[in-house]
mmCIF file of C-alpha atoms in Angstrom:
data_model
loop_
_atom_site.group_PDB
_atom_site.id
_atom_site.type_symbol
_atom_site.label_atom_id
_atom_site.label_comp_id
_atom_site.label_asym_id
_atom_site.label_seq_id
_atom_site.Cartn_x
_atom_site.Cartn_y
_atom_site.Cartn_z
ATOM 1 C CA UNK A 1 11.559 -10.346 6.900
ATOM 2 C CA UNK A 2 7.765 -11.638 7.963
ATOM 3 C CA UNK A 3 4.890 -9.460 7.383
ATOM 4 C CA UNK A 4 4.124 -9.317 11.102
ATOM 5 C CA UNK A 5 7.747 -7.540 11.674
ATOM 6 C CA UNK A 6 6.886 -5.383 8.678
ATOM 7 C CA UNK A 7 3.493 -4.344 10.111
ATOM 8 C CA UNK A 8 5.133 -3.676 13.486
ATOM 9 C CA UNK A 9 7.648 -1.348 11.942
ATOM 10 C CA UNK A 10 5.098 0.413 10.049
ATOM 11 C CA UNK A 11 3.045 0.857 13.121
ATOM 12 C CA UNK A 12 5.890 2.113 15.269
ATOM 13 C CA UNK A 13 6.778 4.483 12.445
ATOM 14 C CA UNK A 14 3.083 5.692 12.292
ATOM 15 C CA UNK A 15 3.083 5.959 16.225
ATOM 16 C CA UNK A 16 6.189 8.162 16.137
ATOM 17 C CA UNK A 17 4.982 10.500 13.521
ATOM 18 C CA UNK A 18 1.525 10.842 15.252
ATOM 19 C CA UNK A 19 3.092 11.115 18.733
ATOM 20 C CA UNK A 20 5.932 13.824 17.641
ATOM 21 C CA UNK A 21 4.349 15.781 14.643
ATOM 22 C CA UNK A 22 0.988 15.481 15.292
ATOM 23 C CA UNK A 23 -1.946 14.323 12.917
ATOM 24 C CA UNK A 24 -0.749 15.999 9.756
ATOM 25 C CA UNK A 25 2.523 13.944 10.183
ATOM 26 C CA UNK A 26 0.618 10.767 10.671
ATOM 27 C CA UNK A 27 -1.392 11.364 7.488
ATOM 28 C CA UNK A 28 1.930 12.223 5.781
ATOM 29 C CA UNK A 29 3.466 9.081 6.809
ATOM 30 C CA UNK A 30 0.770 6.728 5.983
ATOM 31 C CA UNK A 31 0.191 8.016 2.746
ATOM 32 C CA UNK A 32 3.934 7.708 1.782
ATOM 33 C CA UNK A 33 3.949 4.333 3.188
ATOM 34 C CA UNK A 34 0.782 3.383 1.010
ATOM 35 C CA UNK A 35 2.569 4.763 -2.100
ATOM 36 C CA UNK A 36 5.759 3.048 -1.176
ATOM 37 C CA UNK A 37 3.840 -0.259 -0.830
ATOM 38 C CA UNK A 38 2.043 0.201 -4.152
ATOM 39 C CA UNK A 39 5.435 0.987 -5.953
ATOM 40 C CA UNK A 40 7.057 -1.992 -4.636
ATOM 41 C CA UNK A 41 4.320 -4.368 -5.603
ATOM 42 C CA UNK A 42 4.752 -2.982 -9.143
ATOM 43 C CA UNK A 43 8.490 -3.493 -9.081
ATOM 44 C CA UNK A 44 8.012 -7.074 -7.928
ATOM 45 C CA UNK A 45 5.592 -7.561 -10.840
ATOM 46 C CA UNK A 46 2.541 -8.598 -8.295
ATOM 47 C CA UNK A 47 0.290 -5.468 -9.996
ATOM 48 C CA UNK A 48 -0.202 -4.098 -13.331
ATOM 49 C CA UNK A 49 -1.165 -0.560 -14.061
ATOM 50 C CA UNK A 50 -4.417 -1.840 -15.769
ATOM 51 C CA UNK A 51 -5.706 -2.928 -12.593
ATOM 52 C CA UNK A 52 -6.268 0.401 -11.249
ATOM 53 C CA UNK A 53 -8.015 1.633 -14.499
ATOM 54 C CA UNK A 54 -10.354 -1.357 -15.197
ATOM 55 C CA UNK A 55 -14.221 -0.649 -15.398
ATOM 56 C CA UNK A 56 -16.552 -2.246 -13.214
ATOM 57 C CA UNK A 57 -18.053 -4.506 -16.186
ATOM 58 C CA UNK A 58 -14.541 -5.961 -16.943
ATOM 59 C CA UNK A 59 -14.361 -8.233 -14.036
ATOM 60 C CA UNK A 60 -12.238 -11.164 -15.323
ATOM 61 C CA UNK A 61 -10.850 -13.955 -13.149
ATOM 62 C CA UNK A 62 -7.157 -13.505 -13.095
ATOM 63 C CA UNK A 63 -6.078 -16.585 -11.612
#
């Protein structure tokens, strides 16, 4: 599935949550979507837990 289609689906889900549930539901859906995105990146191996807890002085090029 292309990223454009995924973005469209996420946008539609946020729109429905905002319309039917109000701003609180919109924020809940957005937060859970972000958590799911990060968890998926961890499971795919694209992120490592240390990337979130690294200090500013420890910037190494990881290419």
